[in-house]
PDB file of N, CA and C in Angstrom:
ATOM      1  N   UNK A   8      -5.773  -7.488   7.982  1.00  0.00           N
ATOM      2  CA  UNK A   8      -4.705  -8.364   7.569  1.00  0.00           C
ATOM      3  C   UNK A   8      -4.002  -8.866   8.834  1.00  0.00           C
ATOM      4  N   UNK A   9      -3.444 -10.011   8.862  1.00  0.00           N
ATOM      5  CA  UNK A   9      -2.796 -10.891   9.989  1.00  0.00           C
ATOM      6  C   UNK A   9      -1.111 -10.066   9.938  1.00  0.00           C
ATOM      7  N   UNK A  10      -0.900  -9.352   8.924  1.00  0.00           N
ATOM      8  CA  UNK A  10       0.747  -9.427   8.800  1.00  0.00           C
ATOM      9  C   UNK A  10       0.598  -8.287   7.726  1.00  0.00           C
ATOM     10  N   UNK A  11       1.415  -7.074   8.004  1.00  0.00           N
ATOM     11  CA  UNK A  11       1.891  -6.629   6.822  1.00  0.00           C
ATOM     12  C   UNK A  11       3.226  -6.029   6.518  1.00  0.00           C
ATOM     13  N   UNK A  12       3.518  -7.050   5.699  1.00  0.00           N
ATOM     14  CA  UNK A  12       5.151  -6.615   5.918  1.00  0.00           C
ATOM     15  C   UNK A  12       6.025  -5.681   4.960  1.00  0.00           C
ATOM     16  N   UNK A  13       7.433  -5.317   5.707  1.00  0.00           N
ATOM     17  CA  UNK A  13       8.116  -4.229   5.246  1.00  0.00           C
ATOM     18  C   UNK A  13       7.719  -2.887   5.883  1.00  0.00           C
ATOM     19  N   UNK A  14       6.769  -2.966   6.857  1.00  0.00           N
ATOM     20  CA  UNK A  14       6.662  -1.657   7.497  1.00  0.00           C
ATOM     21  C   UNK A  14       7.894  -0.680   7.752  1.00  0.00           C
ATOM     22  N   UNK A  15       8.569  -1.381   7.599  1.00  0.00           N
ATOM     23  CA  UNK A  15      10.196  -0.069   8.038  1.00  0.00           C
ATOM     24  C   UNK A  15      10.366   0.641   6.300  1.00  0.00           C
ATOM     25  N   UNK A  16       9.701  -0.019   5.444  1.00  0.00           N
ATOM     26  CA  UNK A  16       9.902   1.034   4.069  1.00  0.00           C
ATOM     27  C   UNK A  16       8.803   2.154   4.306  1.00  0.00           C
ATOM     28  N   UNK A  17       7.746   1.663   4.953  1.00  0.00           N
ATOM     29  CA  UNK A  17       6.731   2.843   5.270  1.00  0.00           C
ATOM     30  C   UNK A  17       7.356   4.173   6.125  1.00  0.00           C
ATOM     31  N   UNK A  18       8.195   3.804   7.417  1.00  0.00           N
ATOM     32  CA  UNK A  18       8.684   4.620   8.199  1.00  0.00           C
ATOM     33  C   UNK A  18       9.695   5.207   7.558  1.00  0.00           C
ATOM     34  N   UNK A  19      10.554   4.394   6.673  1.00  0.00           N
ATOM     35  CA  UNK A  19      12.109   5.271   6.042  1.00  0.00           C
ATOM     36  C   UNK A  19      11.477   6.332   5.102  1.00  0.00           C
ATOM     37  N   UNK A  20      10.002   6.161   4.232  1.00  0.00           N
ATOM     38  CA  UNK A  20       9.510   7.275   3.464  1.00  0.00           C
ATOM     39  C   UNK A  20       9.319   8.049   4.346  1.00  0.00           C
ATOM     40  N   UNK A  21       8.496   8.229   5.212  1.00  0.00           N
ATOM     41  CA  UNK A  21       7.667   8.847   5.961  1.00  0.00           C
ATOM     42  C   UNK A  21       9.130  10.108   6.777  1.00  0.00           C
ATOM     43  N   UNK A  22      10.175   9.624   7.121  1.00  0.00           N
ATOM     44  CA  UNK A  22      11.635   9.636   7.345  1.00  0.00           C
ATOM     45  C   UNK A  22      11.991  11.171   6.229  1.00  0.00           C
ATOM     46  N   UNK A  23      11.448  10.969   5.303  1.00  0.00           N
ATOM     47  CA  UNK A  23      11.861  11.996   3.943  1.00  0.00           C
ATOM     48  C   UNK A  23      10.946  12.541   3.259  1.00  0.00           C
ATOM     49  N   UNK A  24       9.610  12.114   3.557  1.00  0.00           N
ATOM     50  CA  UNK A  24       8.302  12.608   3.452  1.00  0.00           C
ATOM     51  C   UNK A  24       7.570  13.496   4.615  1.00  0.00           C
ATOM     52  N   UNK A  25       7.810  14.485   5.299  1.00  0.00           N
ATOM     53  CA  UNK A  25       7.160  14.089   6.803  1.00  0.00           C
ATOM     54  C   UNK A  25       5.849  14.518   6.688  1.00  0.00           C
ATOM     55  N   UNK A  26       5.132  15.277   5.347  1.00  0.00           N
ATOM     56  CA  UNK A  26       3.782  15.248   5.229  1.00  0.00           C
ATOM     57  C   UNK A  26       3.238  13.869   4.713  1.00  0.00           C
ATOM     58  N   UNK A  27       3.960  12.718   4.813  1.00  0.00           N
ATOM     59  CA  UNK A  27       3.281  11.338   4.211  1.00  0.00           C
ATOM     60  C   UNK A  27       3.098  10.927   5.617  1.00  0.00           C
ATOM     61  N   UNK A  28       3.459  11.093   6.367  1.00  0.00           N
ATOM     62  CA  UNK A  28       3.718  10.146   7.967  1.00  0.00           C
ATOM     63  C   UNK A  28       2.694  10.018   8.103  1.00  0.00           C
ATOM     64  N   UNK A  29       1.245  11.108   8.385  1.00  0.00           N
ATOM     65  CA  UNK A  29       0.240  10.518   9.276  1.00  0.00           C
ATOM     66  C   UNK A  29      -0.376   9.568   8.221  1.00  0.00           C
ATOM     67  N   UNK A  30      -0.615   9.961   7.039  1.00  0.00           N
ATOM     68  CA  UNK A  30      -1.311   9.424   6.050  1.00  0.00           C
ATOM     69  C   UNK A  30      -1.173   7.538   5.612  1.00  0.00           C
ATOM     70  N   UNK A  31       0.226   7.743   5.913  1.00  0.00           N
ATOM     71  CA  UNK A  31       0.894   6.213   5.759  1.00  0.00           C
ATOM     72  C   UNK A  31       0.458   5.613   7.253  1.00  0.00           C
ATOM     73  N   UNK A  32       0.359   6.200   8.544  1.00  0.00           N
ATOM     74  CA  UNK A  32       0.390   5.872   9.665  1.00  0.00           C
ATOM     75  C   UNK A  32      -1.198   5.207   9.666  1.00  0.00           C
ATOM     76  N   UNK A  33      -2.187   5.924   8.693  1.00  0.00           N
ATOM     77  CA  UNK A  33      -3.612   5.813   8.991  1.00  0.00           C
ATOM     78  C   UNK A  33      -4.010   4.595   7.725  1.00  0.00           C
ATOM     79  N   UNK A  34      -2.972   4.560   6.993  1.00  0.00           N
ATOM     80  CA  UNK A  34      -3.048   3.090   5.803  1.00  0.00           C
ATOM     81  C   UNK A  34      -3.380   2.201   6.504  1.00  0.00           C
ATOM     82  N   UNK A  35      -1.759   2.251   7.164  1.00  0.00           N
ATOM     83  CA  UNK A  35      -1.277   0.361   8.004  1.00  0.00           C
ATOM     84  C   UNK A  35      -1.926   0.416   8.971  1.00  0.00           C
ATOM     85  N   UNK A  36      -2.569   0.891  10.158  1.00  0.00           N
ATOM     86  CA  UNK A  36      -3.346   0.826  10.894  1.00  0.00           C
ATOM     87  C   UNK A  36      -4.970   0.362  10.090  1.00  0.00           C
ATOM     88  N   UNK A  37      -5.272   1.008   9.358  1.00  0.00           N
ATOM     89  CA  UNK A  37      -6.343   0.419   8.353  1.00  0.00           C
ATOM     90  C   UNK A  37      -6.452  -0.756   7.914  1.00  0.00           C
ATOM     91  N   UNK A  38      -5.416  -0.939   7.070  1.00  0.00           N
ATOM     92  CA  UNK A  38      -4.892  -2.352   7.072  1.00  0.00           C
ATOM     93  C   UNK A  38      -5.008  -3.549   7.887  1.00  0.00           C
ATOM     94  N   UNK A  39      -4.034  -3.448   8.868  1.00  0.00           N
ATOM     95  CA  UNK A  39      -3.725  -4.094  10.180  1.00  0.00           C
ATOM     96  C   UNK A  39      -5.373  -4.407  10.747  1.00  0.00           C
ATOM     97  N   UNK A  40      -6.425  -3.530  10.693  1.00  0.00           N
ATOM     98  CA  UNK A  40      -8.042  -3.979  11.367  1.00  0.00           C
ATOM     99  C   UNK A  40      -8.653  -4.337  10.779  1.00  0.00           C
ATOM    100  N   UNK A  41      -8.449  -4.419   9.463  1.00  0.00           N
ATOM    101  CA  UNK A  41      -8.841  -5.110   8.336  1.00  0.00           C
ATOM    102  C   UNK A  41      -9.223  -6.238   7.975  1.00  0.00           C
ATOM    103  N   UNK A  42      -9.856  -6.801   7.278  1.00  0.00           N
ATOM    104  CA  UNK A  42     -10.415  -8.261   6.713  1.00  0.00           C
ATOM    105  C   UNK A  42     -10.731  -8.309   5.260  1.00  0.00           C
ATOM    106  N   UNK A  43      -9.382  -8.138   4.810  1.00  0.00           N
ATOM    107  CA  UNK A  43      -9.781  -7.721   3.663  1.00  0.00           C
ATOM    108  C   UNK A  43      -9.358  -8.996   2.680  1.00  0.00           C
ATOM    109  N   UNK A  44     -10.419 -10.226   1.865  1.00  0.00           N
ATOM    110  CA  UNK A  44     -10.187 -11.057   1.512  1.00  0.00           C
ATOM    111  C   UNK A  44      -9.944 -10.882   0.236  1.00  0.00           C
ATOM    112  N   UNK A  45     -10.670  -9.811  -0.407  1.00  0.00           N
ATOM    113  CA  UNK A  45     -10.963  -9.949  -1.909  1.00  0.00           C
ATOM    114  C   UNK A  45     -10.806  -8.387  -2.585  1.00  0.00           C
ATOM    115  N   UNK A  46     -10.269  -8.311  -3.357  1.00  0.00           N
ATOM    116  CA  UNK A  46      -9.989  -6.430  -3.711  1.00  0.00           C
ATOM    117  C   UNK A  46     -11.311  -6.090  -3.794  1.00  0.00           C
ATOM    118  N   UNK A  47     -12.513  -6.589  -3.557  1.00  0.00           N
ATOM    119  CA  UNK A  47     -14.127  -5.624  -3.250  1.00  0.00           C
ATOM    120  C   UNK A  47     -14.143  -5.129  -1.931  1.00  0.00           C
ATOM    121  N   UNK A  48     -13.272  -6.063  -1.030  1.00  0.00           N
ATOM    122  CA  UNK A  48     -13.255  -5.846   0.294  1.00  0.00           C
ATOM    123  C   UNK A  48     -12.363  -4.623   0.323  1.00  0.00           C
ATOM    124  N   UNK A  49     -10.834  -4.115  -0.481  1.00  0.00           N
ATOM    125  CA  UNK A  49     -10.446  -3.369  -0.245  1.00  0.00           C
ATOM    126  C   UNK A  49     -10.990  -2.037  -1.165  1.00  0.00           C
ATOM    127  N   UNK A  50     -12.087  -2.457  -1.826  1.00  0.00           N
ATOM    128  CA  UNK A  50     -12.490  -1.231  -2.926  1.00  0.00           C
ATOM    129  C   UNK A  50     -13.108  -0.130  -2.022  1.00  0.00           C
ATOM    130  N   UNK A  51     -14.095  -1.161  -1.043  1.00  0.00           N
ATOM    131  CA  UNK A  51     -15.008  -0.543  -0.041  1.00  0.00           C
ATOM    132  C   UNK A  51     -14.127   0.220   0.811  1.00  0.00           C
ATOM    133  N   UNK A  52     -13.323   0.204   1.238  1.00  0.00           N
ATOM    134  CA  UNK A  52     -12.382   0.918   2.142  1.00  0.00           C
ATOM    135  C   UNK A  52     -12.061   2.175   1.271  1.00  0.00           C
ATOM    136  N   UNK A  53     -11.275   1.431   0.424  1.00  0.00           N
ATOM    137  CA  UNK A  53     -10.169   2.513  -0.356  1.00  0.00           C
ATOM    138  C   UNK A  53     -10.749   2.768  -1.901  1.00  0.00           C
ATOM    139  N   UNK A  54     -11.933   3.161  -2.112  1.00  0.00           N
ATOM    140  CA  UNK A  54     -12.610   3.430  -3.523  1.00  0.00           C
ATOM    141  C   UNK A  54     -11.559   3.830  -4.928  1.00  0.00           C
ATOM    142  N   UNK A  55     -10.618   4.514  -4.359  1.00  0.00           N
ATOM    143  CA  UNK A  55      -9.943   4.842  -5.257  1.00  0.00           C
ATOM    144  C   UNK A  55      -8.468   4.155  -5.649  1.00  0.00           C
ATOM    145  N   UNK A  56      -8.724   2.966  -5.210  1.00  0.00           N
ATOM    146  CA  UNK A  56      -7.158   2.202  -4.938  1.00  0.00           C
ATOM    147  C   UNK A  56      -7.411   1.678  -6.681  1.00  0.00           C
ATOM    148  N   UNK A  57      -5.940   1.124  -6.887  1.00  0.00           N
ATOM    149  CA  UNK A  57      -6.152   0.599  -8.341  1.00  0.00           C
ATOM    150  C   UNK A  57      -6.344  -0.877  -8.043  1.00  0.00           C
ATOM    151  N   UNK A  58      -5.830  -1.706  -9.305  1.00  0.00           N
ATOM    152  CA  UNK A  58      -5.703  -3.720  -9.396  1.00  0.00           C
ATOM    153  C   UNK A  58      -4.919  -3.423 -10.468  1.00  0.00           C
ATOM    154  N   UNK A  59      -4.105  -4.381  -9.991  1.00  0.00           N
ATOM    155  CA  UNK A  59      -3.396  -4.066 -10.679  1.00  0.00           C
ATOM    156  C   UNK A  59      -2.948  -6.300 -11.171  1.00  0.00           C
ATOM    157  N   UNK A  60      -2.582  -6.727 -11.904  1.00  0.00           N
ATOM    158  CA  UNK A  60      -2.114  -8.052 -12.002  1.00  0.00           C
ATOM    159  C   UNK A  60      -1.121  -8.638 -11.147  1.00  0.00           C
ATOM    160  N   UNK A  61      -1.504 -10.093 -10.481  1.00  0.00           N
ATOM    161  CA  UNK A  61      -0.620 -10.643  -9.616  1.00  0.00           C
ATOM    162  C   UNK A  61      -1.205  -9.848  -8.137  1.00  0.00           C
ATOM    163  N   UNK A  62      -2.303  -9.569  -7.751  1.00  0.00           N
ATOM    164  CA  UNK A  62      -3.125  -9.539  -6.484  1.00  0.00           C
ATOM    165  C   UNK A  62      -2.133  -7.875  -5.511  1.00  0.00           C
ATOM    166  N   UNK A  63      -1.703  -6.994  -6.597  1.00  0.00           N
ATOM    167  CA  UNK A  63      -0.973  -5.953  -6.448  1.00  0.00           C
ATOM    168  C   UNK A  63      -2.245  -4.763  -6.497  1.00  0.00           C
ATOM    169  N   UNK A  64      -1.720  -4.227  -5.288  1.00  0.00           N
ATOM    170  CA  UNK A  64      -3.356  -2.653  -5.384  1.00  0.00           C
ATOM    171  C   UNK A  64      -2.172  -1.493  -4.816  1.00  0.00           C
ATOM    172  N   UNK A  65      -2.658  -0.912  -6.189  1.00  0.00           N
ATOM    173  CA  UNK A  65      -1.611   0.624  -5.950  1.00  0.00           C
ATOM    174  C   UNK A  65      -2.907   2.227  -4.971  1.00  0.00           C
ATOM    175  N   UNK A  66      -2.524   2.447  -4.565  1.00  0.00           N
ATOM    176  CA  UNK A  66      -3.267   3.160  -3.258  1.00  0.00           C
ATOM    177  C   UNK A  66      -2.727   4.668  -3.324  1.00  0.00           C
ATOM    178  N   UNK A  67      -3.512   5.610  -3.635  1.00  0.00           N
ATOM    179  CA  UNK A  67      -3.165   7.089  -3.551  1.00  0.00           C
ATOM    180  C   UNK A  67      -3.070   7.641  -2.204  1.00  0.00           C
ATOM    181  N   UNK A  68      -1.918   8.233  -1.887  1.00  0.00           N
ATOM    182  CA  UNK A  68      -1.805   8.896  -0.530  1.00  0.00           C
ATOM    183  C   UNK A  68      -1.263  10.194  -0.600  1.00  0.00           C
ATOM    184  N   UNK A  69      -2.300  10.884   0.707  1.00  0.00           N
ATOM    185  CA  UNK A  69      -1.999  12.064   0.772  1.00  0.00           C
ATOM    186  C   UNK A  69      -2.573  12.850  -0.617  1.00  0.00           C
ATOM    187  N   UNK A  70      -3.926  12.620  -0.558  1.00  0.00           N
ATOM    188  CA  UNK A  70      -4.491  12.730  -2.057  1.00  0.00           C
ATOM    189  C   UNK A  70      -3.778  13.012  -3.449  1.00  0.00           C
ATOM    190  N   UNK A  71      -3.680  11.505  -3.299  1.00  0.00           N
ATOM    191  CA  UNK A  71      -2.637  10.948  -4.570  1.00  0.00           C
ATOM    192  C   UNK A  71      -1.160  11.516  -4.573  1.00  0.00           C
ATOM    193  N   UNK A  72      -0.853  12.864  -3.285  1.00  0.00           N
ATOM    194  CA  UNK A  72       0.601  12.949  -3.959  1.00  0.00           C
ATOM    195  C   UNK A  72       1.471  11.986  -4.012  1.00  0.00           C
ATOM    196  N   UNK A  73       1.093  10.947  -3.422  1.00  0.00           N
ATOM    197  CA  UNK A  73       2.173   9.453  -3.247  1.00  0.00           C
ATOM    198  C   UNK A  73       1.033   8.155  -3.798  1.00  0.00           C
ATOM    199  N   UNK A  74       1.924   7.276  -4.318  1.00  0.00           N
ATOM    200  CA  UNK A  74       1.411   6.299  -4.213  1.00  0.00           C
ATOM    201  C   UNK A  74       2.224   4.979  -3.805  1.00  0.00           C
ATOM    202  N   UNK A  75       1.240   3.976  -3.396  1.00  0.00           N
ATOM    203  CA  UNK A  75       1.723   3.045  -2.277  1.00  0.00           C
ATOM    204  C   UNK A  75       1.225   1.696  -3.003  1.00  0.00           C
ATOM    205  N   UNK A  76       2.293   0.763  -3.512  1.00  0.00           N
ATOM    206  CA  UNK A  76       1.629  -0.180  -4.002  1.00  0.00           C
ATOM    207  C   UNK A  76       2.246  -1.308  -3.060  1.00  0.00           C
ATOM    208  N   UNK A  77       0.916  -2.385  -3.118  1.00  0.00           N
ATOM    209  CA  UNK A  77       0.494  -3.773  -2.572  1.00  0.00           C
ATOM    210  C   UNK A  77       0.879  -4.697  -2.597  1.00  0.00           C
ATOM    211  N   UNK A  78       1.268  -5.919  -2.111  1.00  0.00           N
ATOM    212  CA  UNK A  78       0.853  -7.178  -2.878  1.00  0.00           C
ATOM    213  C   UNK A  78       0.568  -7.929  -2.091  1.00  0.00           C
ATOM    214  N   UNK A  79      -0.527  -8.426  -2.226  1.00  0.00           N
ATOM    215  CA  UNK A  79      -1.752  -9.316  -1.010  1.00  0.00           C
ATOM    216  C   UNK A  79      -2.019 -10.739  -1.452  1.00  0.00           C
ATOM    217  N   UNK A  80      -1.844 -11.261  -0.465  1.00  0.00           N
ATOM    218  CA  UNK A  80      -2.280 -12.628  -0.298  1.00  0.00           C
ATOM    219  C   UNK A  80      -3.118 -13.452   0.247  1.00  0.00           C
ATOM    220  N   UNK A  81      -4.366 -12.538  -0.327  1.00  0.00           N
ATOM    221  CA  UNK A  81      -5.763 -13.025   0.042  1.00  0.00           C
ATOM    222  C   UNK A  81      -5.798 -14.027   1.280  1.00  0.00           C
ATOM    223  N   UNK A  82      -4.778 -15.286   0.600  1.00  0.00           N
ATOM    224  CA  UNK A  82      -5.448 -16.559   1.542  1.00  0.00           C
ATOM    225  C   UNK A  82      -4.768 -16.680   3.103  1.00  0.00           C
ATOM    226  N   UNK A  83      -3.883 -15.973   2.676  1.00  0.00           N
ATOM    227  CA  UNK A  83      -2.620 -16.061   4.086  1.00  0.00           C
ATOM    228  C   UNK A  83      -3.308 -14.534   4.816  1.00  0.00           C
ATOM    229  N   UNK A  84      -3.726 -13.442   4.738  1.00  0.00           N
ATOM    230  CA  UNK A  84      -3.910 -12.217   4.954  1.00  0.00           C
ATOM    231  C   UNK A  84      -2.580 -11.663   5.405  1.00  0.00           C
ATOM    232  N   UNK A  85      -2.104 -11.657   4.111  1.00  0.00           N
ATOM    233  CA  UNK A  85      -0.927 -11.046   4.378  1.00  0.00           C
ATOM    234  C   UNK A  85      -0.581 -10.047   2.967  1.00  0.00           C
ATOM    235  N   UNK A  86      -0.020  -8.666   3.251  1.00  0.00           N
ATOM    236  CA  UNK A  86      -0.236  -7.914   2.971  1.00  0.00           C
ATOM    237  C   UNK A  86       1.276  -7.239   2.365  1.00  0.00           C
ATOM    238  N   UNK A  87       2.413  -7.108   1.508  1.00  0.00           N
ATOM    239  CA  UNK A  87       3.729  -6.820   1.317  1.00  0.00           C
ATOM    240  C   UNK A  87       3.594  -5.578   0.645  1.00  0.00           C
ATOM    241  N   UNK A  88       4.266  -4.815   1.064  1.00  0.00           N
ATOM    242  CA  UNK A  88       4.249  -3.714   0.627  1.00  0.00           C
ATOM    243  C   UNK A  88       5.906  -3.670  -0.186  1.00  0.00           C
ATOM    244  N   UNK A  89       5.453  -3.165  -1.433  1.00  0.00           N
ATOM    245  CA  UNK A  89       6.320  -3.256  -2.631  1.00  0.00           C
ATOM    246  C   UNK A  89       7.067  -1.875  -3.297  1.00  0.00           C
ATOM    247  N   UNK A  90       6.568  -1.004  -2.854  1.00  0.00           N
ATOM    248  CA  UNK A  90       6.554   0.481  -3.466  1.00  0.00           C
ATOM    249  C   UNK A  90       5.886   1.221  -2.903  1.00  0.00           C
ATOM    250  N   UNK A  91       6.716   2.807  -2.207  1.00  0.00           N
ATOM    251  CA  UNK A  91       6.387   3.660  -1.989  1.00  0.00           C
ATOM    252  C   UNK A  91       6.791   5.228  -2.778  1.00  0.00           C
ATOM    253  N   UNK A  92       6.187   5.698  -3.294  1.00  0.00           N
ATOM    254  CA  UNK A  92       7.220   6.965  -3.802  1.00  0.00           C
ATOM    255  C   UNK A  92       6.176   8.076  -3.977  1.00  0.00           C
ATOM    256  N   UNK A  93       6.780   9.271  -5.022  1.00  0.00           N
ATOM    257  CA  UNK A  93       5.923  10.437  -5.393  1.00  0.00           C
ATOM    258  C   UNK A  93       5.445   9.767  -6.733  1.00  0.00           C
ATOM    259  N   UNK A  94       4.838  10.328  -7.350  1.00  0.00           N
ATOM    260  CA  UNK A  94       4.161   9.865  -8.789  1.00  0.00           C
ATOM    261  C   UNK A  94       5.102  10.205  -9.884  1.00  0.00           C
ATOM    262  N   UNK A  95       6.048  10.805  -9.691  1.00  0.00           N
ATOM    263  CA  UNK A  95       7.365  10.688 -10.636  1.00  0.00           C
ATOM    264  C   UNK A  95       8.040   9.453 -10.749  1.00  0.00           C
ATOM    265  N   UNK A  96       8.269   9.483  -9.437  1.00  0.00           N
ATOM    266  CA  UNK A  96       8.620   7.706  -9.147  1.00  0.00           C
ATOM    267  C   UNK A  96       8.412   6.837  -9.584  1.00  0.00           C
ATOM    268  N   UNK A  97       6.804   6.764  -9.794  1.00  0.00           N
ATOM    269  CA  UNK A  97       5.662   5.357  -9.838  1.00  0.00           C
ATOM    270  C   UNK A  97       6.069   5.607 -11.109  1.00  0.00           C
ATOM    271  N   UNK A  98       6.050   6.852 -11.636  1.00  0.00           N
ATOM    272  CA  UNK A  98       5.958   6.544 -13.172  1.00  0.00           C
ATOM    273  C   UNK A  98       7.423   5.986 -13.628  1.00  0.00           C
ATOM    274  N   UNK A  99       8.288   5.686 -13.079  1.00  0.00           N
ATOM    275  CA  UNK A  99       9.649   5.212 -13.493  1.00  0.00           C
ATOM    276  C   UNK A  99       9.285   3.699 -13.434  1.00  0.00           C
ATOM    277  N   UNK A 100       8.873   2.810 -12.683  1.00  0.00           N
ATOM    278  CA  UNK A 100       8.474   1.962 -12.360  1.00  0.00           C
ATOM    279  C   UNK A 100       7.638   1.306 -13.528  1.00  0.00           C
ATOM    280  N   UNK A 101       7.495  -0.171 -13.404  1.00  0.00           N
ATOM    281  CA  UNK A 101       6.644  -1.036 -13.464  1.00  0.00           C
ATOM    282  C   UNK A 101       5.933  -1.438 -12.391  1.00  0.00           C
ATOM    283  N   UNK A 102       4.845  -1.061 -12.238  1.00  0.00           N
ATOM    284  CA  UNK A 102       4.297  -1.312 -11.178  1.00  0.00           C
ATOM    285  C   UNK A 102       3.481  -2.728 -11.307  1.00  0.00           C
ATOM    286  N   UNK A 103       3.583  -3.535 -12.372  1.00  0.00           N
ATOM    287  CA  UNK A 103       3.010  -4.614 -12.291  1.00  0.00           C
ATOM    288  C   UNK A 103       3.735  -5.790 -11.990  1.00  0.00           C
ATOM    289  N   UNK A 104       5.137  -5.923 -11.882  1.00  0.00           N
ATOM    290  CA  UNK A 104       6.114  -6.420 -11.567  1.00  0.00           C
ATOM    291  C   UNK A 104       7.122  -6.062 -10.679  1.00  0.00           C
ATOM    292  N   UNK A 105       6.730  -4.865  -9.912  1.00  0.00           N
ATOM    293  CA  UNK A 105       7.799  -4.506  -8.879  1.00  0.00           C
ATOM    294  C   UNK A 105       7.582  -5.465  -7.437  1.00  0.00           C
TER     295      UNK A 105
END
């Protein structure tokens, strides 16, 4: 991806998470070398990521104790990060509209 933004919500979790840090650290770096045009492109990476509607991919971290949702813009490669939490969290959420 050319851009992925909101990285300081990654660091403020990571801030109150400190077993999420490397895990989140090894996302956006993933990310960031990335070419990822089409969610097949990110399936291959991340097999277990979801799709979610509106070009949103929710991403298990730290085997699944967190999840990290997306929202990508294929054409721009740009990448917004919308949601970070524990799975208590996610489940408070709409994650198709957050």
């Amino acid at each position: 991806m050319k851009r992925v933004l909101a990285k300081s919500t990654l660091r403020d979790f990571w801030g109150k998470h400190k077993d999420s840090e490397q895990y989140l650290k090894t996302w956006y770096k993933t990310a960031m070398d990335s070419d990822w045009n089409s969610p097949r492109d990110i399936k291959i990476a991340y097999s277990s990521a979801s799709f979610l509607p509106n070009d949103r991919v929710v991403f298990n971290i730290k085997g699944n104790h967190y999840r990290l949702i997306v929202r990508f813009n294929y054409k721009r490669s740009w990448a917004f990060i919308r949601f970070i939490g524990t799975h208590a969290e996610y489940d408070r959420i709409d994650a198709k509209t957050i």
